[in-house]
Short mmCIF file of C-alpha atoms in Angstrom, two decimals:
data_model
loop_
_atom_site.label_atom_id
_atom_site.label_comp_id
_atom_site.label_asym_id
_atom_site.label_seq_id
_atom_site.Cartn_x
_atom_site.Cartn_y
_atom_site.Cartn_z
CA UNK N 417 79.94 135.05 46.93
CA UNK N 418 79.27 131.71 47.91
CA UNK N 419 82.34 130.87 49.38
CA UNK N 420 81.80 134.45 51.44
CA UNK N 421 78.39 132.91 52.59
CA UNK N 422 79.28 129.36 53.36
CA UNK N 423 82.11 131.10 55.81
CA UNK N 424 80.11 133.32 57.22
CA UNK N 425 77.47 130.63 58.06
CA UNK N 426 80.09 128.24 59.39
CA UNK N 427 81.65 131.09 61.47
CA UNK N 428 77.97 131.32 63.01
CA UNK N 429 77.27 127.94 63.17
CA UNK N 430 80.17 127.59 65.81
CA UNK N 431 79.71 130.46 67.41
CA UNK N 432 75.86 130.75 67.52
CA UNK N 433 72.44 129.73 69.06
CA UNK N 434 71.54 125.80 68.99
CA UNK N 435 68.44 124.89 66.71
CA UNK N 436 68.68 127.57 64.55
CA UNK N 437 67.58 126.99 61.04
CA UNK N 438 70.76 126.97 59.22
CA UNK N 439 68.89 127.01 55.37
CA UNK N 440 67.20 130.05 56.55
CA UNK N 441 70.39 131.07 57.67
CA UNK N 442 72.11 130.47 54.05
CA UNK N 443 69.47 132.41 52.82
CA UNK N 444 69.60 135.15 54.72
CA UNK N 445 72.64 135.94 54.50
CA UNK N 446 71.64 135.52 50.56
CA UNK N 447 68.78 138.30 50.92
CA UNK N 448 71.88 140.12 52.56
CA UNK N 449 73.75 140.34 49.87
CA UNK N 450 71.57 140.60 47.15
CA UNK N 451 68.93 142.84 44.90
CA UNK N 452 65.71 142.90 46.92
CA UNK N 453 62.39 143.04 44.36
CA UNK N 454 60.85 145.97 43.05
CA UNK N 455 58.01 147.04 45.25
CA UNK N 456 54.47 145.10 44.31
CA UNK N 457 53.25 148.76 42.65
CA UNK N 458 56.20 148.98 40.22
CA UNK N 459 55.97 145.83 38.88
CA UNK N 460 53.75 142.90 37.41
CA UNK N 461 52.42 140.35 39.95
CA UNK N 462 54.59 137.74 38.11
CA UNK N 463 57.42 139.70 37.40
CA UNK N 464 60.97 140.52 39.05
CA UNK N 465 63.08 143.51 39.22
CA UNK N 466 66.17 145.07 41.19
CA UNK N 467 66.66 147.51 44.03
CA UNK N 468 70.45 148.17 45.29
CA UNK N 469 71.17 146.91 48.73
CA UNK N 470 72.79 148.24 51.67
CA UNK N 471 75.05 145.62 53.46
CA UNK N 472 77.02 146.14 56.23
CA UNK N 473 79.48 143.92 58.80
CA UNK N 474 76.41 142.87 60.98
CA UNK N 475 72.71 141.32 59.97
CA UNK N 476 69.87 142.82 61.49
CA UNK N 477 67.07 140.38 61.84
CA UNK N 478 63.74 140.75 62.56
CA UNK N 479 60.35 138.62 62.85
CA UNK N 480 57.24 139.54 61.18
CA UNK N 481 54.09 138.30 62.71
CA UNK N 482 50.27 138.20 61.55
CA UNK N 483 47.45 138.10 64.08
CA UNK N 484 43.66 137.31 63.56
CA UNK N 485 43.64 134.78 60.20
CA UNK N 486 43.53 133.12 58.24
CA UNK N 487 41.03 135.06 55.50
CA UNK N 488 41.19 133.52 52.27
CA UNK N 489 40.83 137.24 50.53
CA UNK N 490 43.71 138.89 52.33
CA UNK N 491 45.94 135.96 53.65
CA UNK N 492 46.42 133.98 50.32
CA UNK N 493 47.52 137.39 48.79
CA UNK N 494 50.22 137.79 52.04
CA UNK N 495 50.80 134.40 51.10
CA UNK N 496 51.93 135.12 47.61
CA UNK N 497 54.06 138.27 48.11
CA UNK N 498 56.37 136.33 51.30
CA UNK N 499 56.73 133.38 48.57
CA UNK N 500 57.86 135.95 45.87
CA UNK N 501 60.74 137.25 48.14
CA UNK N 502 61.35 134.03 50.22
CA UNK N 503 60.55 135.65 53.53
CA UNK N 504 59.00 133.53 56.40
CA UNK N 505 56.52 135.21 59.21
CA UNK N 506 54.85 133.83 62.15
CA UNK N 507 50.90 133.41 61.89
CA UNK N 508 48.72 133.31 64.91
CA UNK N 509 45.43 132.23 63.95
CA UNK N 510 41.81 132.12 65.11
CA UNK N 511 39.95 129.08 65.86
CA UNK N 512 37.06 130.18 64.10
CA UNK N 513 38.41 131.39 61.19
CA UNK N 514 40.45 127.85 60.51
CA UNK N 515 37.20 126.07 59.49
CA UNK N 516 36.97 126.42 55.38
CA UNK N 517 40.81 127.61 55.47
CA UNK N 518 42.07 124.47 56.00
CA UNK N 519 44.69 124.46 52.75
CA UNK N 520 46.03 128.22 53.84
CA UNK N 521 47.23 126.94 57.13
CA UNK N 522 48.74 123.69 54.98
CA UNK N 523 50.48 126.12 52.59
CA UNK N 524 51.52 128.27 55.58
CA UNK N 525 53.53 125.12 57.07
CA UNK N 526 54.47 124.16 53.72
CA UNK N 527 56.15 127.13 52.45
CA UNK N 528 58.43 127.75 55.80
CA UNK N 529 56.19 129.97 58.28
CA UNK N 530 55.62 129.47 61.75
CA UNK N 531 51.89 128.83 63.23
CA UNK N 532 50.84 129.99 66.44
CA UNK N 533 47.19 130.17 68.90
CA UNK N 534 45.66 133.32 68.67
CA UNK N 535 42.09 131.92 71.08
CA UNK N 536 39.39 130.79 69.58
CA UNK N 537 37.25 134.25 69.04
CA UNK N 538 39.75 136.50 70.03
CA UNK N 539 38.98 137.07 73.67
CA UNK N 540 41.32 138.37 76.35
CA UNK N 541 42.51 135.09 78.82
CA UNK N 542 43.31 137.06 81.49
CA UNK N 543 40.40 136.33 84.16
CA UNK N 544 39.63 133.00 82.42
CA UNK N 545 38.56 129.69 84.40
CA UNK N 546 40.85 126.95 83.19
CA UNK N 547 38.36 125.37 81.65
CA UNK N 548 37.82 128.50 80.04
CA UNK N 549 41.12 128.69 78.64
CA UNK N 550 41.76 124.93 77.31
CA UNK N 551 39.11 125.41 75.05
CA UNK N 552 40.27 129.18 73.90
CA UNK N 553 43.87 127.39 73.66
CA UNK N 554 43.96 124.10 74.03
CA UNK N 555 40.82 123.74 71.30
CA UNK N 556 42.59 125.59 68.65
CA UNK N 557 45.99 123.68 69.18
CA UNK N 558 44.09 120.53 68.54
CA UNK N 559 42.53 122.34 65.67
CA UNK N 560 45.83 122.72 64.03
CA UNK N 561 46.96 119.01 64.69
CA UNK N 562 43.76 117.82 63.06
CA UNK N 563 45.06 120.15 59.98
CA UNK N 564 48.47 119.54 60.20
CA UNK N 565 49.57 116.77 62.37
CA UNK N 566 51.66 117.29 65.51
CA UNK N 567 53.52 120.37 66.26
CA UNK N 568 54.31 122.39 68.99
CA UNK N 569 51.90 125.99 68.48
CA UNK N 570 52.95 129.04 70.81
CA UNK N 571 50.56 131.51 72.00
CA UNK N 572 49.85 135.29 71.18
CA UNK N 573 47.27 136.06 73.61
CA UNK N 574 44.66 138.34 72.29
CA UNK N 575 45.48 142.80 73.05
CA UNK N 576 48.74 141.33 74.33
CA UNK N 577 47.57 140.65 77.75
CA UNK N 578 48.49 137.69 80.17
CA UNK N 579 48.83 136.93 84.13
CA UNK N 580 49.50 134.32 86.23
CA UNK N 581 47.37 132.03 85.37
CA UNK N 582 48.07 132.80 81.84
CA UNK N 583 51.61 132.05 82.01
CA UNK N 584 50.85 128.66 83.95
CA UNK N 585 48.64 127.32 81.55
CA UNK N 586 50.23 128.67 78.66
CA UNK N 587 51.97 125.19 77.68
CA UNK N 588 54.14 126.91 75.40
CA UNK N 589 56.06 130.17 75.34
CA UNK N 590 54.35 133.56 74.92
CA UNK N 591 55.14 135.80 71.86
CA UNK N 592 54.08 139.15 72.49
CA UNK N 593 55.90 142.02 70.45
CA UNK N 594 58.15 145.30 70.16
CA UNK N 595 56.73 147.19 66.86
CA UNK N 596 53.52 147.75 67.05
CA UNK N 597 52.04 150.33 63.92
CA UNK N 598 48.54 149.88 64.75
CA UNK N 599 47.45 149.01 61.80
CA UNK N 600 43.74 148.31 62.67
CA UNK N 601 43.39 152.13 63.21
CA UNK N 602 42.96 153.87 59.76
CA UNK N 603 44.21 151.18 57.04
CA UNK N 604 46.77 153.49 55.68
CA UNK N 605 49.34 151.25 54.16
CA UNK N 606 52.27 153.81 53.75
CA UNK N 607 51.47 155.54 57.28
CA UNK N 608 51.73 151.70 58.75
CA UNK N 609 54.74 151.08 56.34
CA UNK N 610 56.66 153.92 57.75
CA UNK N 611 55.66 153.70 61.11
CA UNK N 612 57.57 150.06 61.14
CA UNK N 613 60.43 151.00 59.19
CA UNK N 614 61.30 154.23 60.87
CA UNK N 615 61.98 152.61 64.41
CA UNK N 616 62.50 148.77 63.46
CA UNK N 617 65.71 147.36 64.81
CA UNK N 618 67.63 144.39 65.22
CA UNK N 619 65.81 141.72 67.22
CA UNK N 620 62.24 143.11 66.98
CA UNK N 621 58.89 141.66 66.46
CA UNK N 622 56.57 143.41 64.12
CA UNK N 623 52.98 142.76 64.62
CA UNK N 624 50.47 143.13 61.76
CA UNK N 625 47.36 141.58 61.03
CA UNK N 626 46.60 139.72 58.21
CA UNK N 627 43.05 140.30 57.57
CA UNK N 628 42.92 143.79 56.32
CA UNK N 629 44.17 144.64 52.47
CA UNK N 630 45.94 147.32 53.74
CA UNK N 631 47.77 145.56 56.17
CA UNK N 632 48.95 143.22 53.55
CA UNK N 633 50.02 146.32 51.23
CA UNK N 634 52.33 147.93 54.15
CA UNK N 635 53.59 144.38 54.90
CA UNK N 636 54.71 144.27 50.74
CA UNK N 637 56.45 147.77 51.77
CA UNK N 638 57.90 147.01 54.91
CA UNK N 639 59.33 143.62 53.52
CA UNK N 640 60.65 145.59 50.53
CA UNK N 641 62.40 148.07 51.93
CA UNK N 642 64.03 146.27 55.24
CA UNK N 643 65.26 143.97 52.84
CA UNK N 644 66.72 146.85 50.64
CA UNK N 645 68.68 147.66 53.94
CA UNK N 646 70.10 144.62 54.29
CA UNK N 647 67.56 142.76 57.12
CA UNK N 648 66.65 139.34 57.09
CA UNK N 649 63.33 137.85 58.26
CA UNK N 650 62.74 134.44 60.57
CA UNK N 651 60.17 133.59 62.46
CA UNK N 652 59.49 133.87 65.94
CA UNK N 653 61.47 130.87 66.83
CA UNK N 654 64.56 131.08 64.51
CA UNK N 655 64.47 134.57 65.96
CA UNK N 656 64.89 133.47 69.28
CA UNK N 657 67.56 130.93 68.15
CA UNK N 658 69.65 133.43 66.20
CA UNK N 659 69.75 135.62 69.87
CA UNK N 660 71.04 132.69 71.79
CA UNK N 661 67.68 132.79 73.53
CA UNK N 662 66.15 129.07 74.64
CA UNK N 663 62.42 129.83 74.80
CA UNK N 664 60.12 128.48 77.62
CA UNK N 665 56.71 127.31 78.01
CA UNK N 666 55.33 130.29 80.17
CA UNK N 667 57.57 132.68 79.48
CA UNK N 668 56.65 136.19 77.63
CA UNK N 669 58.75 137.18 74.45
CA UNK N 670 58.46 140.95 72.98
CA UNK N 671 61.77 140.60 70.63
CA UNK N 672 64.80 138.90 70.44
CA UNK N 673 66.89 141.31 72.90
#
């Protein structure tokens, strides 16, 4: 098996996108081939167990992203269940949610997931001054230095909308999405579950949002059970890297296709 892997990874490595993250790479094609966990309702918080997983000749890979944190009560749990399976997601986070959730956003960074600007209080930036929008985007990015030192944070602009001016002043590229299960709408985990795992493909963005319990429930499910099939989560940016795709400041992003 490991030989199989190191191969595989090497054959990639040559063949594949620059700046990928080639541990996350070794470990996905680990997940690949190997028992996913029991689902978080069959099994103790603490404890393991084994599914049988469906491989095939070609990875599917997918990015899972969380809008609107960080909330201690929901995140932390998120938090917790990624770390149990060793599966990475892309945050974007609210300016005025960061203040008293500080060590979240250093754990998030610390245990492999990518950060992003979600505004300030979640207001659209289309029809903004630019004054307006340095402090909705700019003021959060410098937010997220003061927590976690330099670092380049890409924007998901609130209902997914953006224009001209948005794209101009972006200063990073734009991460919009391709699966979208609505999860605000009635807090159903397995409805939300199976709306992302009955259309999910290769190269798409999932959006969630990580401030709702049930949210976090159909993210345990939808984790779970891609992995089961043989997918492997990266962020956002490894994501883009796996496609071959060199992302742009400016530039709008709904999958890796």
């Amino acid at each position: 098996m490991r030989d199989f892997v190191e191969n595989e990874v090497g054959s990639l490595r040559d063949h594949g996108a620059p700046g990928i993250s080639w541990a996350l790479l070794v470990l996905c094609f680990a997940l690949a081939f190997s028992p996913a966990p029991q689902p978080a309702g069959d099994r103790a918080a603490s404890g393991s167990a084994e599914v049988e997983v469906e491989t095939g000749p070609e990875m599917p890979v997918v990015a899972l992203t969380f809008d609107d944190g960080p909330r201690a009560a929901t995140t932390g749990r998120l938090l917790d269940e990624l770390a149990l399976r060793e599966v990475p997601a892309t945050f974007f986070l609210l300016g005025h949610r960061l203040s008293g959730n500080e060590e979240l956003v250093r754990r998030m960074a610390r245990e492999g997931h990518q950060i992003g600007v979600h505004t300030f209080d979640h207001v659209p930036v289309t029809g903004l001054s630019h004054q307006e929008f340095d402090l909705q985007v700019g003021g959060v990015r410098a937010q997220l230095r003061d927590i976690l030192g330099d670092g380049e944070f890409w924007l998901r602009p609130p209902y997914g909308q953006t224009d001209d001016s948005t794209r101009a002043w972006a200063d990073s590229p734009i991460v919009l999405w391709s699966v979208d299960p609505e999860d605000w709408k009635d807090h159903n985990a397995a409805r939300i579950a199976a709306a992302v795992t009955e259309q999910v493909k290769d190269g798409d963005i999932i959006l969630l949002h990580d401030i709702y319990h049930s949210s976090v429930d159909a993210a345990v499910q939808i984790v779970d059970e891609l992995l089961r099939r043989g997918f492997c989560f990266v962020t956002v940016e490894d994501l883009l890297a796996w496609k071959g795709i060199s992302p742009e400041s400016g530039a709008v992003y709904r999958s890796g296709r």
